[in-house]
PDB file of C-alpha atoms in Angstrom:
ATOM      1  CA  GLY S 119     110.837  16.685  67.393  1.00 92.00           C
ATOM      2  CA  TRP S 120     107.797  17.347  69.558  1.00 94.00           C
ATOM      3  CA  LEU S 121     105.140  15.543  71.590  1.00 94.00           C
ATOM      4  CA  VAL S 122     101.950  16.993  73.078  1.00 95.00           C
ATOM      5  CA  GLY S 123      99.201  15.506  75.215  1.00 94.00           C
ATOM      6  CA  ASP S 124      96.778  15.820  78.106  1.00 91.00           C
ATOM      7  CA  SER S 125      97.349  17.972  81.196  1.00 89.00           C
ATOM      8  CA  ASP S 126      99.149  20.645  79.134  1.00 91.00           C
ATOM      9  CA  PHE S 127     101.960  18.203  78.340  1.00 93.00           C
ATOM     10  CA  ILE S 128     104.566  19.418  75.811  1.00 94.00           C
ATOM     11  CA  ALA S 129     107.899  17.691  75.153  1.00 95.00           C
ATOM     12  CA  LYS S 130     110.776  18.571  72.822  1.00 95.00           C
ATOM     13  CA  THR S 131     113.855  16.716  71.620  1.00 95.00           C
ATOM     14  CA  ILE S 132     116.887  18.183  69.840  1.00 93.00           C
ATOM     15  CA  ASP S 133     118.851  14.933  69.509  1.00 94.00           C
ATOM     16  CA  GLY S 134     116.539  12.723  67.485  1.00 93.00           C
ATOM     17  CA  GLY S 135     114.628  11.448  70.497  1.00 94.00           C
ATOM     18  CA  GLY S 136     117.605  10.466  72.618  1.00 95.00           C
ATOM     19  CA  THR S 137     116.449  12.819  75.339  1.00 96.00           C
ATOM     20  CA  TRP S 138     113.255  14.787  75.858  1.00 96.00           C
ATOM     21  CA  ALA S 139     112.695  18.034  77.753  1.00 95.00           C
ATOM     22  CA  THR S 140     109.158  18.334  79.099  1.00 94.00           C
ATOM     23  CA  GLY S 141     107.242  21.491  79.882  1.00 90.00           C
ATOM     24  CA  ARG S 142     103.877  23.208  79.765  1.00 90.00           C
ATOM     25  CA  SER S 143     102.354  26.039  77.795  1.00 90.00           C
ATOM     26  CA  GLY S 144     101.919  28.240  80.858  1.00 85.00           C
ATOM     27  CA  LEU S 145      98.522  29.384  79.569  1.00 86.00           C
ATOM     28  CA  PRO S 146      95.733  30.169  82.071  1.00 80.00           C
ATOM     29  CA  THR S 147      93.170  27.524  82.982  1.00 70.00           C
ATOM     30  CA  PRO S 148      90.745  27.180  80.036  1.00 64.00           C
ATOM     31  CA  SER S 149      87.506  26.982  82.027  1.00 64.00           C
ATOM     32  CA  GLU S 150      86.077  26.249  85.446  1.00 57.00           C
ATOM     33  CA  GLY S 151      86.568  22.629  86.467  1.00 56.00           C
ATOM     34  CA  LEU S 152      89.481  22.007  84.095  1.00 62.00           C
ATOM     35  CA  ASN S 153      93.025  22.179  85.429  1.00 63.00           C
ATOM     36  CA  ARG S 154      94.988  22.282  82.199  1.00 77.00           C
ATOM     37  CA  TYR S 155      94.633  22.186  78.434  1.00 86.00           C
ATOM     38  CA  ALA S 156      94.656  18.897  76.528  1.00 91.00           C
ATOM     39  CA  TRP S 157      96.730  19.221  73.346  1.00 94.00           C
ATOM     40  CA  HIS S 158      96.142  16.870  70.407  1.00 96.00           C
ATOM     41  CA  GLY S 159      98.376  18.208  67.630  1.00 96.00           C
ATOM     42  CA  ILE S 160     101.429  20.316  66.880  1.00 96.00           C
ATOM     43  CA  GLY S 161     102.732  21.850  63.648  1.00 94.00           C
ATOM     44  CA  MET S 162     106.085  23.611  63.433  1.00 91.00           C
ATOM     45  CA  CYS S 163     106.973  25.946  60.551  1.00 88.00           C
ATOM     46  CA  SER S 164     110.590  26.222  61.710  1.00 88.00           C
ATOM     47  CA  LEU S 165     112.714  25.522  64.767  1.00 88.00           C
ATOM     48  CA  ARG S 166     111.146  28.522  66.520  1.00 91.00           C
ATOM     49  CA  HIS S 167     107.697  29.093  65.018  1.00 91.00           C
ATOM     50  CA  GLY S 168     104.653  26.820  65.298  1.00 93.00           C
ATOM     51  CA  TRP S 169     101.234  26.049  66.731  1.00 94.00           C
ATOM     52  CA  ILE S 170      99.620  23.546  69.098  1.00 96.00           C
ATOM     53  CA  VAL S 171      95.906  22.683  68.997  1.00 95.00           C
ATOM     54  CA  GLY S 172      93.540  20.941  71.385  1.00 93.00           C
ATOM     55  CA  THR S 173      90.187  20.923  73.138  1.00 88.00           C
ATOM     56  CA  PHE S 174      87.694  23.817  73.036  1.00 86.00           C
ATOM     57  CA  SER S 175      88.987  24.952  69.599  1.00 89.00           C
ATOM     58  CA  THR S 176      92.155  26.096  71.345  1.00 91.00           C
ATOM     59  CA  ILE S 177      95.185  27.185  69.312  1.00 94.00           C
ATOM     60  CA  ALA S 178      98.442  28.476  70.792  1.00 94.00           C
ATOM     61  CA  LEU S 179     101.457  29.973  69.020  1.00 94.00           C
ATOM     62  CA  THR S 180     105.175  29.876  69.835  1.00 94.00           C
ATOM     63  CA  LEU S 181     107.767  32.199  68.297  1.00 93.00           C
ATOM     64  CA  ASP S 182     110.709  31.031  70.398  1.00 94.00           C
ATOM     65  CA  GLY S 183     110.882  27.274  69.953  1.00 93.00           C
ATOM     66  CA  GLY S 184     108.377  26.435  72.671  1.00 93.00           C
ATOM     67  CA  ALA S 185     109.884  28.517  75.471  1.00 93.00           C
ATOM     68  CA  THR S 186     106.632  30.521  75.613  1.00 94.00           C
ATOM     69  CA  TRP S 187     103.173  30.106  74.082  1.00 94.00           C
ATOM     70  CA  GLN S 188     100.519  32.677  73.161  1.00 93.00           C
ATOM     71  CA  LEU S 189      96.816  31.850  73.059  1.00 91.00           C
ATOM     72  CA  GLN S 190      95.262  32.646  69.656  1.00 90.00           C
ATOM     73  CA  THR S 191      92.092  34.647  70.301  1.00 85.00           C
ATOM     74  CA  GLY S 192      90.897  35.122  66.721  1.00 85.00           C
ATOM     75  CA  VAL S 193      89.462  31.614  66.230  1.00 87.00           C
ATOM     76  CA  ASN S 194      86.215  32.063  64.299  1.00 76.00           C
ATOM     77  CA  THR S 195      84.068  28.947  64.669  1.00 71.00           C
ATOM     78  CA  GLU S 196      80.416  28.512  65.586  1.00 67.00           C
ATOM     79  CA  MET S 197      81.064  26.138  68.487  1.00 68.00           C
ATOM     80  CA  GLU S 198      83.968  24.860  70.573  1.00 77.00           C
ATOM     81  CA  ARG S 199      85.308  21.587  69.218  1.00 86.00           C
ATOM     82  CA  ARG S 200      88.392  19.462  69.695  1.00 91.00           C
ATOM     83  CA  LEU S 201      91.166  20.251  67.235  1.00 95.00           C
ATOM     84  CA  ASN S 202      93.350  17.249  66.398  1.00 97.00           C
ATOM     85  CA  ALA S 203      96.017  18.406  63.930  1.00 97.00           C
ATOM     86  CA  VAL S 204      97.614  21.534  62.488  1.00 96.00           C
ATOM     87  CA  GLN S 205     100.168  22.143  59.760  1.00 94.00           C
ATOM     88  CA  CYS S 206     101.938  25.146  58.309  1.00 91.00           C
ATOM     89  CA  VAL S 207     101.491  25.419  54.561  1.00 89.00           C
ATOM     90  CA  SER S 208     104.645  25.398  52.445  1.00 72.00           C
ATOM     91  CA  ALA S 209     105.748  28.581  50.716  1.00 54.00           C
ATOM     92  CA  GLY S 210     105.822  28.871  46.948  1.00 47.00           C
ATOM     93  CA  VAL S 211     103.290  28.115  44.241  1.00 44.00           C
ATOM     94  CA  PRO S 212     103.899  25.012  42.108  1.00 42.00           C
ATOM     95  CA  THR S 213     104.136  25.038  38.338  1.00 39.00           C
ATOM     96  CA  GLY S 214     102.419  22.028  36.801  1.00 45.00           C
ATOM     97  CA  LEU S 215     102.742  19.119  39.190  1.00 45.00           C
ATOM     98  CA  PRO S 216     103.533  19.972  42.821  1.00 47.00           C
ATOM     99  CA  ALA S 217     107.115  21.062  43.305  1.00 46.00           C
ATOM    100  CA  ASP S 218     109.580  20.530  46.123  1.00 46.00           C
ATOM    101  CA  PRO S 219     107.805  21.746  49.280  1.00 48.00           C
ATOM    102  CA  GLY S 220     110.531  24.199  50.314  1.00 50.00           C
ATOM    103  CA  PRO S 221     110.241  26.191  53.540  1.00 54.00           C
ATOM    104  CA  ARG S 222     107.053  26.394  55.565  1.00 57.00           C
ATOM    105  CA  THR S 223     105.488  29.847  55.529  1.00 61.00           C
ATOM    106  CA  ARG S 224     104.721  31.498  58.862  1.00 72.00           C
ATOM    107  CA  ASP S 225     101.549  33.121  57.589  1.00 86.00           C
ATOM    108  CA  ILE S 226      99.363  30.254  56.378  1.00 91.00           C
ATOM    109  CA  ALA S 227      98.342  27.206  58.414  1.00 94.00           C
ATOM    110  CA  VAL S 228      95.397  24.804  58.517  1.00 96.00           C
ATOM    111  CA  ALA S 229      93.957  23.115  61.623  1.00 96.00           C
ATOM    112  CA  VAL S 230      91.382  20.298  61.605  1.00 97.00           C
ATOM    113  CA  GLY S 231      89.249  18.628  64.240  1.00 96.00           C
ATOM    114  CA  ASP S 232      86.016  17.015  65.330  1.00 95.00           C
ATOM    115  CA  GLY S 233      82.624  17.971  63.944  1.00 93.00           C
ATOM    116  CA  ASP S 234      83.746  18.647  60.341  1.00 95.00           C
ATOM    117  CA  VAL S 235      85.892  21.603  61.389  1.00 95.00           C
ATOM    118  CA  ILE S 236      88.664  22.964  59.153  1.00 96.00           C
ATOM    119  CA  LEU S 237      90.238  26.257  60.246  1.00 96.00           C
ATOM    120  CA  ARG S 238      92.677  28.329  58.187  1.00 95.00           C
ATOM    121  CA  THR S 239      94.836  31.349  58.953  1.00 94.00           C
ATOM    122  CA  HIS S 240      96.460  33.506  56.296  1.00 92.00           C
ATOM    123  CA  ASN S 241      97.941  36.108  58.643  1.00 92.00           C
ATOM    124  CA  GLY S 242     100.139  34.178  61.029  1.00 90.00           C
ATOM    125  CA  GLY S 243      97.338  33.254  63.424  1.00 91.00           C
ATOM    126  CA  VAL S 244      95.795  36.674  63.992  1.00 90.00           C
ATOM    127  CA  THR S 245      92.530  35.182  62.733  1.00 93.00           C
ATOM    128  CA  TRP S 246      91.437  31.607  62.052  1.00 94.00           C
ATOM    129  CA  THR S 247      88.442  31.202  59.733  1.00 93.00           C
ATOM    130  CA  GLU S 248      86.343  28.068  59.367  1.00 93.00           C
ATOM    131  CA  GLN S 249      86.345  26.578  55.861  1.00 94.00           C
ATOM    132  CA  ASP S 250      83.492  24.613  54.309  1.00 93.00           C
ATOM    133  CA  SER S 251      84.420  20.916  54.301  1.00 93.00           C
ATOM    134  CA  ASN S 252      81.120  19.858  52.680  1.00 91.00           C
ATOM    135  CA  THR S 253      80.975  16.978  55.163  1.00 93.00           C
ATOM    136  CA  GLU S 254      78.597  16.039  57.956  1.00 91.00           C
ATOM    137  CA  GLY S 255      79.589  14.032  61.028  1.00 88.00           C
ATOM    138  CA  MET S 256      83.264  13.692  60.071  1.00 94.00           C
ATOM    139  CA  ASN S 257      85.999  14.013  62.696  1.00 96.00           C
ATOM    140  CA  PHE S 258      89.273  15.079  61.096  1.00 97.00           C
ATOM    141  CA  LEU S 259      92.393  13.574  62.699  1.00 97.00           C
ATOM    142  CA  THR S 260      95.145  14.490  60.226  1.00 97.00           C
ATOM    143  CA  VAL S 261      96.078  17.171  57.687  1.00 97.00           C
ATOM    144  CA  TYR S 262      99.083  17.237  55.362  1.00 95.00           C
ATOM    145  CA  PHE S 263     100.340  19.807  52.827  1.00 94.00           C
ATOM    146  CA  ILE S 264     103.168  19.369  50.333  1.00 91.00           C
ATOM    147  CA  ASN S 265     103.210  22.941  49.017  1.00 88.00           C
ATOM    148  CA  SER S 266     101.214  26.167  49.103  1.00 87.00           C
ATOM    149  CA  THR S 267      98.182  24.684  47.361  1.00 90.00           C
ATOM    150  CA  TRP S 268      98.015  20.877  47.563  1.00 93.00           C
ATOM    151  CA  GLY S 269      96.899  19.195  50.792  1.00 95.00           C
ATOM    152  CA  TRP S 270      94.855  16.333  52.237  1.00 97.00           C
ATOM    153  CA  ALA S 271      92.741  15.838  55.360  1.00 97.00           C
ATOM    154  CA  ALA S 272      91.276  12.620  56.751  1.00 97.00           C
ATOM    155  CA  GLY S 273      89.768  11.095  59.877  1.00 96.00           C
ATOM    156  CA  THR S 274      86.734   9.098  60.936  1.00 95.00           C
ATOM    157  CA  ASP S 275      84.055   8.952  58.247  1.00 93.00           C
ATOM    158  CA  PRO S 276      81.585   6.099  57.595  1.00 90.00           C
ATOM    159  CA  LEU S 277      81.557   7.105  53.918  1.00 92.00           C
ATOM    160  CA  ARG S 278      85.330   6.438  53.684  1.00 93.00           C
ATOM    161  CA  ARG S 279      86.395   9.800  52.278  1.00 94.00           C
ATOM    162  CA  ILE S 280      89.672  11.700  52.168  1.00 96.00           C
ATOM    163  CA  LEU S 281      89.512  15.424  51.459  1.00 97.00           C
ATOM    164  CA  HIS S 282      91.887  17.045  48.954  1.00 97.00           C
ATOM    165  CA  THR S 283      92.544  20.733  48.330  1.00 96.00           C
ATOM    166  CA  LYS S 284      94.308  22.419  45.428  1.00 94.00           C
ATOM    167  CA  THR S 285      93.672  25.914  46.822  1.00 93.00           C
ATOM    168  CA  GLY S 286      95.719  25.923  50.014  1.00 93.00           C
ATOM    169  CA  GLY S 287      92.772  24.837  52.127  1.00 95.00           C
ATOM    170  CA  THR S 288      90.097  27.315  51.003  1.00 95.00           C
ATOM    171  CA  SER S 289      88.082  24.637  49.175  1.00 95.00           C
ATOM    172  CA  TRP S 290      88.045  20.833  49.387  1.00 96.00           C
ATOM    173  CA  ASN S 291      87.025  17.916  47.172  1.00 95.00           C
ATOM    174  CA  PHE S 292      86.342  14.274  48.001  1.00 95.00           C
ATOM    175  CA  GLN S 293      88.525  11.275  47.332  1.00 95.00           C
ATOM    176  CA  SER S 294      87.347   7.821  48.406  1.00 93.00           C
ATOM    177  CA  TYR S 295      88.589   4.402  49.472  1.00 93.00           C
ATOM    178  CA  GLN S 296      86.691   1.127  49.628  1.00 89.00           C
ATOM    179  CA  THR S 297      88.199  -0.862  52.492  1.00 84.00           C
ATOM    180  CA  GLY S 298      88.553  -0.601  56.242  1.00 81.00           C
ATOM    181  CA  ALA S 299      86.435   0.804  59.053  1.00 79.00           C
ATOM    182  CA  GLY S 300      86.367   4.412  57.840  1.00 85.00           C
ATOM    183  CA  SER S 301      88.896   5.676  60.365  1.00 93.00           C
ATOM    184  CA  LEU S 302      92.214   7.119  59.174  1.00 95.00           C
ATOM    185  CA  HIS S 303      94.706   8.504  61.671  1.00 95.00           C
ATOM    186  CA  ARG S 304      97.481   9.785  59.413  1.00 95.00           C
ATOM    187  CA  VAL S 305      97.992  10.716  55.770  1.00 96.00           C
ATOM    188  CA  VAL S 306     101.328  11.675  54.164  1.00 95.00           C
ATOM    189  CA  PHE S 307     102.531  12.353  50.629  1.00 95.00           C
ATOM    190  CA  ALA S 308     105.810  12.469  48.772  1.00 93.00           C
ATOM    191  CA  ALA S 309     106.922  15.841  47.418  1.00 87.00           C
ATOM    192  CA  ASP S 310     105.622  15.040  43.931  1.00 89.00           C
ATOM    193  CA  GLY S 311     102.038  14.922  45.224  1.00 91.00           C
ATOM    194  CA  LEU S 312     101.406  11.586  43.517  1.00 94.00           C
ATOM    195  CA  MET S 313     102.679   8.931  45.904  1.00 95.00           C
ATOM    196  CA  GLY S 314     100.871   8.918  49.244  1.00 96.00           C
ATOM    197  CA  TRP S 315      99.964   6.709  52.181  1.00 96.00           C
ATOM    198  CA  ALA S 316      97.275   6.675  54.847  1.00 96.00           C
ATOM    199  CA  VAL S 317      97.063   4.526  57.968  1.00 95.00           C
ATOM    200  CA  GLY S 318      94.145   3.879  60.261  1.00 93.00           C
ATOM    201  CA  LYS S 319      92.071   1.637  62.455  1.00 90.00           C
ATOM    202  CA  GLU S 320      92.316  -2.165  62.251  1.00 86.00           C
ATOM    203  CA  ARG S 321      95.859  -2.014  60.831  1.00 88.00           C
ATOM    204  CA  LEU S 322      94.626  -0.397  57.626  1.00 92.00           C
ATOM    205  CA  ILE S 323      97.333   0.862  55.250  1.00 94.00           C
ATOM    206  CA  LEU S 324      96.288   2.638  52.061  1.00 95.00           C
ATOM    207  CA  LYS S 325      98.469   3.721  49.151  1.00 96.00           C
ATOM    208  CA  THR S 326      97.952   5.946  46.119  1.00 96.00           C
ATOM    209  CA  SER S 327     100.250   6.565  43.160  1.00 96.00           C
ATOM    210  CA  ASN S 328      98.116   9.202  41.423  1.00 95.00           C
ATOM    211  CA  GLY S 329      97.547  11.909  44.014  1.00 94.00           C
ATOM    212  CA  GLY S 330      94.578  10.192  45.604  1.00 94.00           C
ATOM    213  CA  VAL S 331      92.473   9.657  42.509  1.00 94.00           C
ATOM    214  CA  ALA S 332      92.516   5.986  43.544  1.00 95.00           C
ATOM    215  CA  TRP S 333      93.381   4.578  46.982  1.00 95.00           C
ATOM    216  CA  LYS S 334      94.076   0.867  47.446  1.00 93.00           C
ATOM    217  CA  ALA S 335      94.971  -1.311  50.399  1.00 91.00           C
ATOM    218  CA  ALA S 336      98.755  -1.597  50.570  1.00 86.00           C
ATOM    219  CA  GLY S 337      98.621  -5.197  51.833  1.00 67.00           C
ATOM    220  CA  GLY S 338     100.211  -6.781  54.856  1.00 55.00           C
ATOM    221  CA  ASN S 339      99.744  -5.881  58.498  1.00 52.00           C
ATOM    222  CA  CYS S 340     103.336  -5.166  59.563  1.00 51.00           C
ATOM    223  CA  GLY S 341     103.244  -8.239  61.814  1.00 47.00           C
ATOM    224  CA  LEU S 342     101.136  -6.404  64.402  1.00 46.00           C
ATOM    225  CA  GLU S 343      98.414  -7.950  66.484  1.00 45.00           C
ATOM    226  CA  ASP S 344      95.034  -6.268  67.040  1.00 42.00           C
ATOM    227  CA  ARG S 345      94.931  -4.176  70.180  1.00 39.00           C
ATOM    228  CA  ALA S 346      91.850  -3.434  72.264  1.00 31.00           C
TER     229      ALA S 346
END
């Protein structure tokens, strides 16, 4: 497992979280006045291959399990924005309903972030191209793929929308939910692409049983108190 954070913080565990080894990316200072990168998301395709994303539309690649990191220079976006999540897209094309996700491909990945940004690479990170989200003022906090075509992205949106792709991230459609403050922090799906959950602000838990066609509050608050 992995953790990333401010001040170029990167941590890795190989024993289920019993112990953590901390390190840094070793990348040069991003700009004048900033000491280190702030990382907000990590997506691993395998034990050795993956990406981290963070402020200033920054994406870095590892090919050796985090021992070293390479800055991705082919990020094509109109302005520098904070990237919050990245995921490798599973290999294999489903037949009918989504199939077992199988291995994660090293070539295709999707990163999302503030200011409506969705970036996609199809060549292992050589280039990252911005995709049209058809949104305005939405900050994406999470992205999740179950196979090479089906995925979801969500975040803060006053219109309470979740984005869904059936094209591996090249085009996106809207799904909607009717409760909560319009801020989702995480969305996940079972391998069948039908059963899914999303969690967000104010202890919101959403559930779908039809691939996101309808999202409903799951009920309960897990016994948690509101936090400031």
